[in-house]
Coordinates of C-alpha atoms in Angstrom, one line a residue:
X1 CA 11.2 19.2 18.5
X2 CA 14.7 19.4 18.2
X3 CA 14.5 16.9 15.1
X4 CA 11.4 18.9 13.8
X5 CA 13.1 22.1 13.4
X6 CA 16.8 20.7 12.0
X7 CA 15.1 19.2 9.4
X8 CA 12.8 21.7 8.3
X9 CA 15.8 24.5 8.7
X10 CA 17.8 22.4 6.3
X11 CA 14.9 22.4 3.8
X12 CA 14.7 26.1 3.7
X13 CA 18.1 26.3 3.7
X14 CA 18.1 24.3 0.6
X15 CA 14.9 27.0 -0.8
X16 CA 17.4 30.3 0.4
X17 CA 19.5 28.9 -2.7
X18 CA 17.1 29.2 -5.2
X19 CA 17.5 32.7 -7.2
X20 CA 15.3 35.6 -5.6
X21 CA 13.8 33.6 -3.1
X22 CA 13.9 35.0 0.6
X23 CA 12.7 33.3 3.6
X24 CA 12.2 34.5 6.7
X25 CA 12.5 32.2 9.2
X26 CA 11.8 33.9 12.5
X27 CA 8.2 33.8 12.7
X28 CA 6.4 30.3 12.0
X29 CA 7.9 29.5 8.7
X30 CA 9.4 26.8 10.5
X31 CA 7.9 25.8 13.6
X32 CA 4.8 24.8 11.7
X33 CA 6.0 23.4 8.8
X34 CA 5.4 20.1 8.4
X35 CA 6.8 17.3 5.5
X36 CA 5.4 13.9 4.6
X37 CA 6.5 11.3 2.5
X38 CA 3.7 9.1 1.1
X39 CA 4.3 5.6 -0.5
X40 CA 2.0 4.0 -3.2
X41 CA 2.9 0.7 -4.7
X42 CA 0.0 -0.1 -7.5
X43 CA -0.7 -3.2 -9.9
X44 CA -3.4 -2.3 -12.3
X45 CA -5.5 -4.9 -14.8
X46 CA -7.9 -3.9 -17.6
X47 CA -8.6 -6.8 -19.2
X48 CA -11.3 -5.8 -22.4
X49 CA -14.1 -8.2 -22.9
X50 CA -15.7 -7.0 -26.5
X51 CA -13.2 -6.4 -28.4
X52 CA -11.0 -9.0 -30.9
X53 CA -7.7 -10.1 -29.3
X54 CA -7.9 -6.5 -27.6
X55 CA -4.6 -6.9 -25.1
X56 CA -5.4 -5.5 -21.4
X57 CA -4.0 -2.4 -19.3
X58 CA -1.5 -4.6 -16.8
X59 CA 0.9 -2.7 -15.2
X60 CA 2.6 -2.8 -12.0
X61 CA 4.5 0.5 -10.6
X62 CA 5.9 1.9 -7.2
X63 CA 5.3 5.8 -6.4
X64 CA 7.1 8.2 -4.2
X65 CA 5.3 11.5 -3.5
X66 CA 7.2 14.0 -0.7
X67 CA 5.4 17.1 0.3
X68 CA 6.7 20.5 2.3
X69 CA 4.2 22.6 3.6
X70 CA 6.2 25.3 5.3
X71 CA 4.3 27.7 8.1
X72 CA 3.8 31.4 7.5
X73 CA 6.3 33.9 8.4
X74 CA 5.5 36.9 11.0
X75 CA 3.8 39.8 9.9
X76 CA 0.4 40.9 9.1
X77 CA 0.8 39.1 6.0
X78 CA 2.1 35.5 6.3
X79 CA 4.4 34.1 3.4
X80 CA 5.2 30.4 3.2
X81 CA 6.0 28.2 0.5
X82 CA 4.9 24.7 -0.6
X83 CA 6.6 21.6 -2.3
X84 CA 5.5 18.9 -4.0
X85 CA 8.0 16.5 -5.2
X86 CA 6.9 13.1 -6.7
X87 CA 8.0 10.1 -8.6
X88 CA 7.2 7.1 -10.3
X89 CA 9.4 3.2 -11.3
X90 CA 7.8 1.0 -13.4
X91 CA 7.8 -2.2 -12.0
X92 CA 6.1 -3.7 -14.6
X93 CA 4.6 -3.4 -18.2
X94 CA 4.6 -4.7 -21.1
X95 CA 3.9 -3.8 -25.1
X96 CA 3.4 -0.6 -27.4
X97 CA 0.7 1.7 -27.3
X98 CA -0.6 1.5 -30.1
X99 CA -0.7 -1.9 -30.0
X100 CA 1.0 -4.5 -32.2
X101 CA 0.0 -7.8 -33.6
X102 CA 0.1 -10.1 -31.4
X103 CA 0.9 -7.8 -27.8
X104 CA -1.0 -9.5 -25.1
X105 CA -0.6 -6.4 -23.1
X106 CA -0.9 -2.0 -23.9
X107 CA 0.5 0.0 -21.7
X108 CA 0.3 4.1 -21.1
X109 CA -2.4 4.1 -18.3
X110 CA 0.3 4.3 -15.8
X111 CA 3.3 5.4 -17.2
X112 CA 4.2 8.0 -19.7
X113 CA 5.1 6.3 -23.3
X114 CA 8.7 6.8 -25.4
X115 CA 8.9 7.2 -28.4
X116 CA 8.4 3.6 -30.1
X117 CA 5.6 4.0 -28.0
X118 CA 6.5 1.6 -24.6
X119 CA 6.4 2.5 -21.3
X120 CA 9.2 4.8 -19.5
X121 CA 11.4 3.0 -16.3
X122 CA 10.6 5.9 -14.1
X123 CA 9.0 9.5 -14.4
X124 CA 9.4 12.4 -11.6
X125 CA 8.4 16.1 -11.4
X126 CA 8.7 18.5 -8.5
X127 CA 6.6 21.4 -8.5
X128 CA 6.8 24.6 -6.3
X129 CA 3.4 27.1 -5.0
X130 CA 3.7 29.9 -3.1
X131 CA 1.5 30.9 -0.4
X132 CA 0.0 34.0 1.6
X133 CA -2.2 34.4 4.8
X134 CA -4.2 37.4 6.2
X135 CA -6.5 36.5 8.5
X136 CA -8.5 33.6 7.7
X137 CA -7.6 33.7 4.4
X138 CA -5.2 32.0 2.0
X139 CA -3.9 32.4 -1.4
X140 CA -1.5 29.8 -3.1
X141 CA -0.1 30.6 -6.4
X142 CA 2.0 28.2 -8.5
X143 CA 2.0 24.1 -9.6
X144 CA 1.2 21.0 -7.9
X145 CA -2.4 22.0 -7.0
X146 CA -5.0 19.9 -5.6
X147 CA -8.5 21.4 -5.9
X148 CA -11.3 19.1 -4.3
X149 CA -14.1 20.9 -4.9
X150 CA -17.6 20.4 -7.1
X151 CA -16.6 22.2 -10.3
X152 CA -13.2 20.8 -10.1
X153 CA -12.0 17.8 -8.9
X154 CA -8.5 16.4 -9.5
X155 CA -7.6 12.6 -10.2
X156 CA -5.9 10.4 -7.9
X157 CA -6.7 7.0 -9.5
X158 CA -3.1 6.0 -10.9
X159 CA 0.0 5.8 -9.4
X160 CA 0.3 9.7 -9.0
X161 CA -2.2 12.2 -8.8
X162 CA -3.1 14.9 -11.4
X163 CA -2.4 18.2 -10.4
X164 CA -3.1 22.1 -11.8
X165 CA -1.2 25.3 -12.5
X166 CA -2.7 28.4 -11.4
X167 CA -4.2 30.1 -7.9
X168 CA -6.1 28.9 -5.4
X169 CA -7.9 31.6 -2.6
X170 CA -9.6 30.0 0.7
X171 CA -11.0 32.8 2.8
X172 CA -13.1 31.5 6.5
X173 CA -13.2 35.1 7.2
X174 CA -16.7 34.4 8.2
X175 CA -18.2 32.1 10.6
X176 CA -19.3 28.6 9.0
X177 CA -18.9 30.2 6.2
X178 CA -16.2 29.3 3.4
X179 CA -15.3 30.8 0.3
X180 CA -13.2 29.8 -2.7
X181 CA -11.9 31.7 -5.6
X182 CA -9.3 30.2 -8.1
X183 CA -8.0 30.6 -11.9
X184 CA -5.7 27.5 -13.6
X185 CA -3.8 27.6 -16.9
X186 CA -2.4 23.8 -17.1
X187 CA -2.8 20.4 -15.9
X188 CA -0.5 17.3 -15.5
X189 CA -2.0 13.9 -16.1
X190 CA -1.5 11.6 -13.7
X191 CA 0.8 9.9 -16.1
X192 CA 2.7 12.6 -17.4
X193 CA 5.6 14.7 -16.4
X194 CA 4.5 17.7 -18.5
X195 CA 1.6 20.6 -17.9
X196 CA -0.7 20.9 -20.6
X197 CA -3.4 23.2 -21.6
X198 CA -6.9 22.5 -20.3
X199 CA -10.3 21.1 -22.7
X200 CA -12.9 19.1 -22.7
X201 CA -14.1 15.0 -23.5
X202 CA -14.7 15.2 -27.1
X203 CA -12.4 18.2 -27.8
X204 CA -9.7 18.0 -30.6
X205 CA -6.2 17.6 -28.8
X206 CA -4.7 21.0 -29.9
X207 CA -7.8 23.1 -29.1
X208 CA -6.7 23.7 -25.4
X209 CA -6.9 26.9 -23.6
X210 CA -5.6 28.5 -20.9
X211 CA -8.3 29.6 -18.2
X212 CA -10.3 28.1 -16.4
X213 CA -11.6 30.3 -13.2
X214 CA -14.0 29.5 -10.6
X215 CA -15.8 31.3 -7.4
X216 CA -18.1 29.4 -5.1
X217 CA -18.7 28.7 -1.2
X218 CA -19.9 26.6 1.4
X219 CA -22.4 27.8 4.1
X220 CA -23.3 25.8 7.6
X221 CA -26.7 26.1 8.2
X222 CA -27.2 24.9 11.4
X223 CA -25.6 21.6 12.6
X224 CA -26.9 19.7 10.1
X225 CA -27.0 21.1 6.9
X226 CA -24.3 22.5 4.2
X227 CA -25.1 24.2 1.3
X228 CA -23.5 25.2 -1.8
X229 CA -23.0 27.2 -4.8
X230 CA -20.4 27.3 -7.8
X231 CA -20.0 29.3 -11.0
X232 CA -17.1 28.1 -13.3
X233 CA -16.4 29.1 -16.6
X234 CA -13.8 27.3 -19.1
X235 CA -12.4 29.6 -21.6
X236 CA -14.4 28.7 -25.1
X237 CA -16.2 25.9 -23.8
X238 CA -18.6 26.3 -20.6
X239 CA -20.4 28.2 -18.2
X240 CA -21.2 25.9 -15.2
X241 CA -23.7 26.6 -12.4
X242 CA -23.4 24.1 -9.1
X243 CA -26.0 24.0 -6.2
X244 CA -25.7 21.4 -3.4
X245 CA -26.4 20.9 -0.6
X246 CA -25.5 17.7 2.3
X247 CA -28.4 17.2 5.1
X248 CA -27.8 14.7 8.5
X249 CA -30.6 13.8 10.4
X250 CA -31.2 11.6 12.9
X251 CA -33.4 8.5 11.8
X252 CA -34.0 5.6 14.5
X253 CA -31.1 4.2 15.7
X254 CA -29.6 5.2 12.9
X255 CA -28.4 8.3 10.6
X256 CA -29.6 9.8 7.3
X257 CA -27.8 11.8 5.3
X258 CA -29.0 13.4 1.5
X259 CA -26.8 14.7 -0.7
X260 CA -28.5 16.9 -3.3
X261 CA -26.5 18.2 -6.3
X262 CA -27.3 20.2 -9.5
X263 CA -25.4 21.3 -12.3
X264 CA -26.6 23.8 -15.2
X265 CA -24.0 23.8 -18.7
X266 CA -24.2 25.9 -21.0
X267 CA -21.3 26.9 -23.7
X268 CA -19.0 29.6 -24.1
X269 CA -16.9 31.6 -26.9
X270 CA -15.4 29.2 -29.2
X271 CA -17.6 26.6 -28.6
X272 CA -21.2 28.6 -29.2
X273 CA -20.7 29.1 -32.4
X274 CA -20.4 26.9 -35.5
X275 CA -17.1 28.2 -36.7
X276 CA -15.2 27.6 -33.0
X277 CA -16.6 24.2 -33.3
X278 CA -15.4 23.6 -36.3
X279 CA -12.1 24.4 -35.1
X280 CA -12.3 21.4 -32.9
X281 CA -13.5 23.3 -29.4
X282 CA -16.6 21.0 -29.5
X283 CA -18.7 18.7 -26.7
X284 CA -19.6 15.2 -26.9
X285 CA -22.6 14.4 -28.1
X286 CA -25.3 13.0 -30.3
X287 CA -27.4 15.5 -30.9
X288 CA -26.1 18.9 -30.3
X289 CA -23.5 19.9 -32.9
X290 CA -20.5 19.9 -30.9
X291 CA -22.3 22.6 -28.3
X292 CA -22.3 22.2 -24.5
X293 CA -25.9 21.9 -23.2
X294 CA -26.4 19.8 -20.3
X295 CA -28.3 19.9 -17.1
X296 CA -27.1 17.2 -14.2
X297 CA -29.4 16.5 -11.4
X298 CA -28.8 14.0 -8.5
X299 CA -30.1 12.8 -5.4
X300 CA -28.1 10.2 -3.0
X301 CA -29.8 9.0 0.3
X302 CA -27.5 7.1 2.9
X303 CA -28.5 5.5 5.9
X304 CA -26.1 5.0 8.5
X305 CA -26.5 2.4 11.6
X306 CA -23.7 1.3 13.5
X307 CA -20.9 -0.5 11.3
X308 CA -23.4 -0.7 8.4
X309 CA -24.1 2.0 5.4
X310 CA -26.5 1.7 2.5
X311 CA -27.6 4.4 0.0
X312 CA -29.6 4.6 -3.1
X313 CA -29.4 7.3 -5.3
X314 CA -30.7 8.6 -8.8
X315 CA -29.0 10.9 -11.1
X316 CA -30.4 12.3 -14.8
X317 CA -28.8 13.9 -17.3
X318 CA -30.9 16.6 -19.7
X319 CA -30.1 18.6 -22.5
X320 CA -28.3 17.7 -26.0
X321 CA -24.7 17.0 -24.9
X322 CA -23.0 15.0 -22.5
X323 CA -22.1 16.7 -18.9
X324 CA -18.9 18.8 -19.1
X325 CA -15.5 19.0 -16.9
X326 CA -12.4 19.6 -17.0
X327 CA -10.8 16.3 -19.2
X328 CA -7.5 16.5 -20.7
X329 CA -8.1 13.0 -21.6
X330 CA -5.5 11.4 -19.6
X331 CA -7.9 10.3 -16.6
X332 CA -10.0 13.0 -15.0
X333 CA -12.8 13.1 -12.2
X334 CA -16.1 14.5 -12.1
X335 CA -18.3 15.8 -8.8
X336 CA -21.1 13.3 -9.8
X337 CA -22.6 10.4 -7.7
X338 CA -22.2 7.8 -10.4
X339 CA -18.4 8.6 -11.2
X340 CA -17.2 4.9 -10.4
X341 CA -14.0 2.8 -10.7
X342 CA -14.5 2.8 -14.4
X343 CA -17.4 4.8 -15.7
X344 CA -19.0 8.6 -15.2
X345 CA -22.6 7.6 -16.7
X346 CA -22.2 11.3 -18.2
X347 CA -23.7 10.7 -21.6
X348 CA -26.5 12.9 -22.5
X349 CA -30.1 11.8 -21.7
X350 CA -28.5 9.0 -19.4
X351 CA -30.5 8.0 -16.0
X352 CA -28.9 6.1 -13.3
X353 CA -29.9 4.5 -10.7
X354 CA -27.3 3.8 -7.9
X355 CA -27.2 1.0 -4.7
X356 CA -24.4 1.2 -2.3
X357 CA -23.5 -0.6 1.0
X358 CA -20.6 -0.8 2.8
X359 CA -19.4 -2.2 6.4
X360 CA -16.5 -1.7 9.1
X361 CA -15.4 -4.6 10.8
X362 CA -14.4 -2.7 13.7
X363 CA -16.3 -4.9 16.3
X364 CA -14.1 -7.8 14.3
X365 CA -11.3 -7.0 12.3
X366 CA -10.5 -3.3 13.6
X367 CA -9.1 -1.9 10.4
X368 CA -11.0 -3.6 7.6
X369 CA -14.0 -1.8 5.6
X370 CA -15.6 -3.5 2.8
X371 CA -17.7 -1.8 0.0
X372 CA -20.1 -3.1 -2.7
X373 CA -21.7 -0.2 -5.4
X374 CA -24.2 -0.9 -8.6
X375 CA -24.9 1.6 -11.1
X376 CA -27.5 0.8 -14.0
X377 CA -27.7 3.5 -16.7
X378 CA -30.3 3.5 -19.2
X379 CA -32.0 6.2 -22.1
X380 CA -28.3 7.7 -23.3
X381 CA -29.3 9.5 -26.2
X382 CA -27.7 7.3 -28.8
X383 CA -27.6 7.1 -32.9
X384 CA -30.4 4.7 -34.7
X385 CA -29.5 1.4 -34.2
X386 CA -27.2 1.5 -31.6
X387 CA -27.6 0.5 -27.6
X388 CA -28.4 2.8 -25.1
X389 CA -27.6 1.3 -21.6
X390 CA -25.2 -0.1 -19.1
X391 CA -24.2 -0.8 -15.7
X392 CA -20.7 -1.1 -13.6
X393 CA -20.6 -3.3 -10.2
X394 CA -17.7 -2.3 -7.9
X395 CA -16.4 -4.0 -5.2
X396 CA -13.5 -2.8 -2.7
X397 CA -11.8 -4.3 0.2
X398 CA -9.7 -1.8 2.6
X399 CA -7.4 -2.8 5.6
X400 CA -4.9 -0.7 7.3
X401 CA -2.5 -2.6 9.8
X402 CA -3.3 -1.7 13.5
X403 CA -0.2 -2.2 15.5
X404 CA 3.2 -4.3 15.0
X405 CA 5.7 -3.5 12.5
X406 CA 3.9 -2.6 9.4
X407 CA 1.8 -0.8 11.2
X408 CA -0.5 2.0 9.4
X409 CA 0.4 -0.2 6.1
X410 CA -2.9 0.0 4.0
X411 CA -3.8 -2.8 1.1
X412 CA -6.7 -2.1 -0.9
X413 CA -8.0 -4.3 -3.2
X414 CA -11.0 -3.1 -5.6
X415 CA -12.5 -4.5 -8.4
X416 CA -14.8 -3.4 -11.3
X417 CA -17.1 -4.8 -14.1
X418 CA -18.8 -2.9 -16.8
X419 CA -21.2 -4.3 -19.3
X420 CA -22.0 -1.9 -22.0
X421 CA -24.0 -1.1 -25.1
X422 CA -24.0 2.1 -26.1
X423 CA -21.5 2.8 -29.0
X424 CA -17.7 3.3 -28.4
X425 CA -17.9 2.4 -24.7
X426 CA -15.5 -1.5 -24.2
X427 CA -17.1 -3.7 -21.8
X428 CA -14.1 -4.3 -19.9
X429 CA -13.1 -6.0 -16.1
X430 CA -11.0 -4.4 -14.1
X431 CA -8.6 -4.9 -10.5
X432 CA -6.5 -2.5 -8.8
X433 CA -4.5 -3.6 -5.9
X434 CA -2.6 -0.8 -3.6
X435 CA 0.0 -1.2 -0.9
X436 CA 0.3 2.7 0.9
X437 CA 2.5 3.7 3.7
X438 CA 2.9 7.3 4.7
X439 CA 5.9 8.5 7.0
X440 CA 5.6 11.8 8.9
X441 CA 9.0 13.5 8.4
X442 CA 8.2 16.7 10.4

């Protein structure tokens, strides 16, 4: 305890200093703070199968990320303050984005780029949000925001995870009952050390705006279902309506659980009419102009018995344009049952049909989980001429150390291959291997 409260006293000392910042430190602003540094060591291979001497995505980084999550101070309204600090050193790379002649390697999926277009040594960014509690409920307000929720989802498939600029309200005011309300200007990539304005897939690069707002909760119905509801809206792009819902169920021996989800897409300012579109704040597409309109439904069924899990799911996509997030462009995740190592199979018209199993070793190898996934998407609405399906098989392999020295030291080895015909998608392979280690500071 001792240790505990020495170091978080010396990190709000160090947060007294900054200019009109006051923190009170009698109530819990210290005694539940808490700080965690998190450790991320990734080598990443894309290696492009269709495409002319196309060189792969091999890169080979370690990443730092540090976060302070102070406690609330005493009152009826709680003030606290969180930090997240983060860096990333190449450890490898190699080549110029765009490519050269003759470069057997591209790089830029990990690392920001400099000017003559190669990969940086190291990037870093610390970002600051304060916070505010009454009750149940919470407001934070600032950068290095992590939403996780079905209209927006933020990426953590790199060496860093994207974050958001903006406010974030939790309220669980009412029993098994939560609520979330939130508006963001910006984003920053996952390889980037700058916030940026927010668009679309298929948007031109300088028709980003600056709000994006959401309200939405989740209700517990009973012990065994959850259900859901979302509206989003991006500024001159979409309308979004979200309905889910998660049922468990006892099934044999076993478990079932169904995840239902819905999305309905419509478009908003600039992009509903012609003359916003043509001003580049436009949807992908082949048959709608430019114009969001896109309904998403899915259905996943899991069956769970002892150490063993298999699902099969089925997700279609209606309406002219492909289905709509928030996608800056420099990796991005959508809330859909088919969004995979690789692909999203997001394109308009598309149907998917999805297999899954995975297994814990427990009984064997207590910390090792395996998991096998097959997506086949076919009917993409797609130009004369051109293909219209596809399909991605992932594999993963998970093990965290148990005991000894390196334990709680997690490797996880996963690997991807996409097949493709429909135009402007690369068939491509693809391996990521991750060493993590987290240490708990306070």
């Amino acid at each position: 305890m001792m240790k505990k409260s020495l170091i978080a006293a010396g990190v709000a000392a160090g947060l007294l200093a900054l200019p009109g910042l006051s923190v009170a430190q009698s109530g819990g602003f210290v005694e539940d703070a808490k700080a965690n540094l998190s450790l991320r060591n990734l080598y990443f291979d894309g290696d492009y199968k269709n495409e002319t001497n196309a060189p792969s995505d091999r890169e080979w980084g370690q990443g730092f990320m540090l976060k302070f999550n102070s406690g609330y101070t005493q009152g009826p309204i709680g003030f606290g303050l969180d930090v997240f600090a983060r860096s990333g050193i190449r450890l490898d790379s190699g080549g110029t984005n765009p490519a050269e002649p003759g470069d057997s390697r591209r790089p830029g999926t990990m690392f920001p780029l400099k000017n003559d277009g190669s990969a940086v040594n190291n990037f870093s960014r610390i970002d600051f949000a304060a916070k505010a509690k009454v009750s149940e409920t919470v407001l934070k307000a600032g950068r290095g925001l992590e939403p996780n929720l079905p209209v927006v989802v933020r990426n953590d498939g790199r060496l860093l995870p994207q974050t958001y600029s903006g406010a974030m309200l939790t309220s669980r005011e009412i029993s098994n009952l939560t609520l979330h309300a939130g508006h963001f200007d910006e984003s920053n990539g996952r390889n980037s050390t700058n916030y940026e304005g927010l668009r679309i897939g298929g948007s031109s690069a300088d028709a980003d705006v600056n709000r994006f707002q959401y309200v939405g909760g989740d209700a517990q119905l009973g012990d065994n279902l959850v259900a859901q509801y979302y509206f989003a809206q991006l500024k001159d792009y979409y309308n979004q309506h979200f309905v889910g819902a998660v049922h468990t169920m006892d099934l044999g021996a076993g478990q079932l659980v169904t995840d239902l989800r819905y999305f309905d897409s419509d478009s908003h300012g600039a992009n509903s009419s012609a003359s916003g579109r043509a001003d580049g704040y436009v949807a992908r597409g082949v048959d709608n102009g430019g114009e969001v309109d896109n309904r998403a439904m899915s259905a996943m069924f899991t069956y769970k018995l002892s150490n063993h899990a298999a699902g099969i799911g089925y997700q279609k996509m209606s309406g002219d344009s492909d289905f709509v997030y928030l996608n800056n462009g420099g990796g991005s995740t959508a809330y859909l049952i088919t969004d995979s190592q690789i692909n999203k199979f997001e394109r308009a018209g598309e149907k998917t049909w999805v297999g899954q199993y995975s297994y814990n070793f427990a009984d064997y190898v207590p910390g090792l989980s395996f998991t096998a996934k097959y997506l086949r998407g076919s009917d993409v609405d797609a130009e004369p001429g051109n293909g219209d399906s596809e399909w991605e098989r992932n594999l993963r392999l998970d093990y965290v150390v148990q005991k000894g020295m390196f334990k709680d030291l997690g490797v996880s080895v996963r690997h991807a291959s996409l097949r493709s015909d429909v135009a402007g998608e690369r068939d491509q392979d693809q391996l990521r291997v991750y060493l993590t280690y987290n240490f708990a500071l306070l």
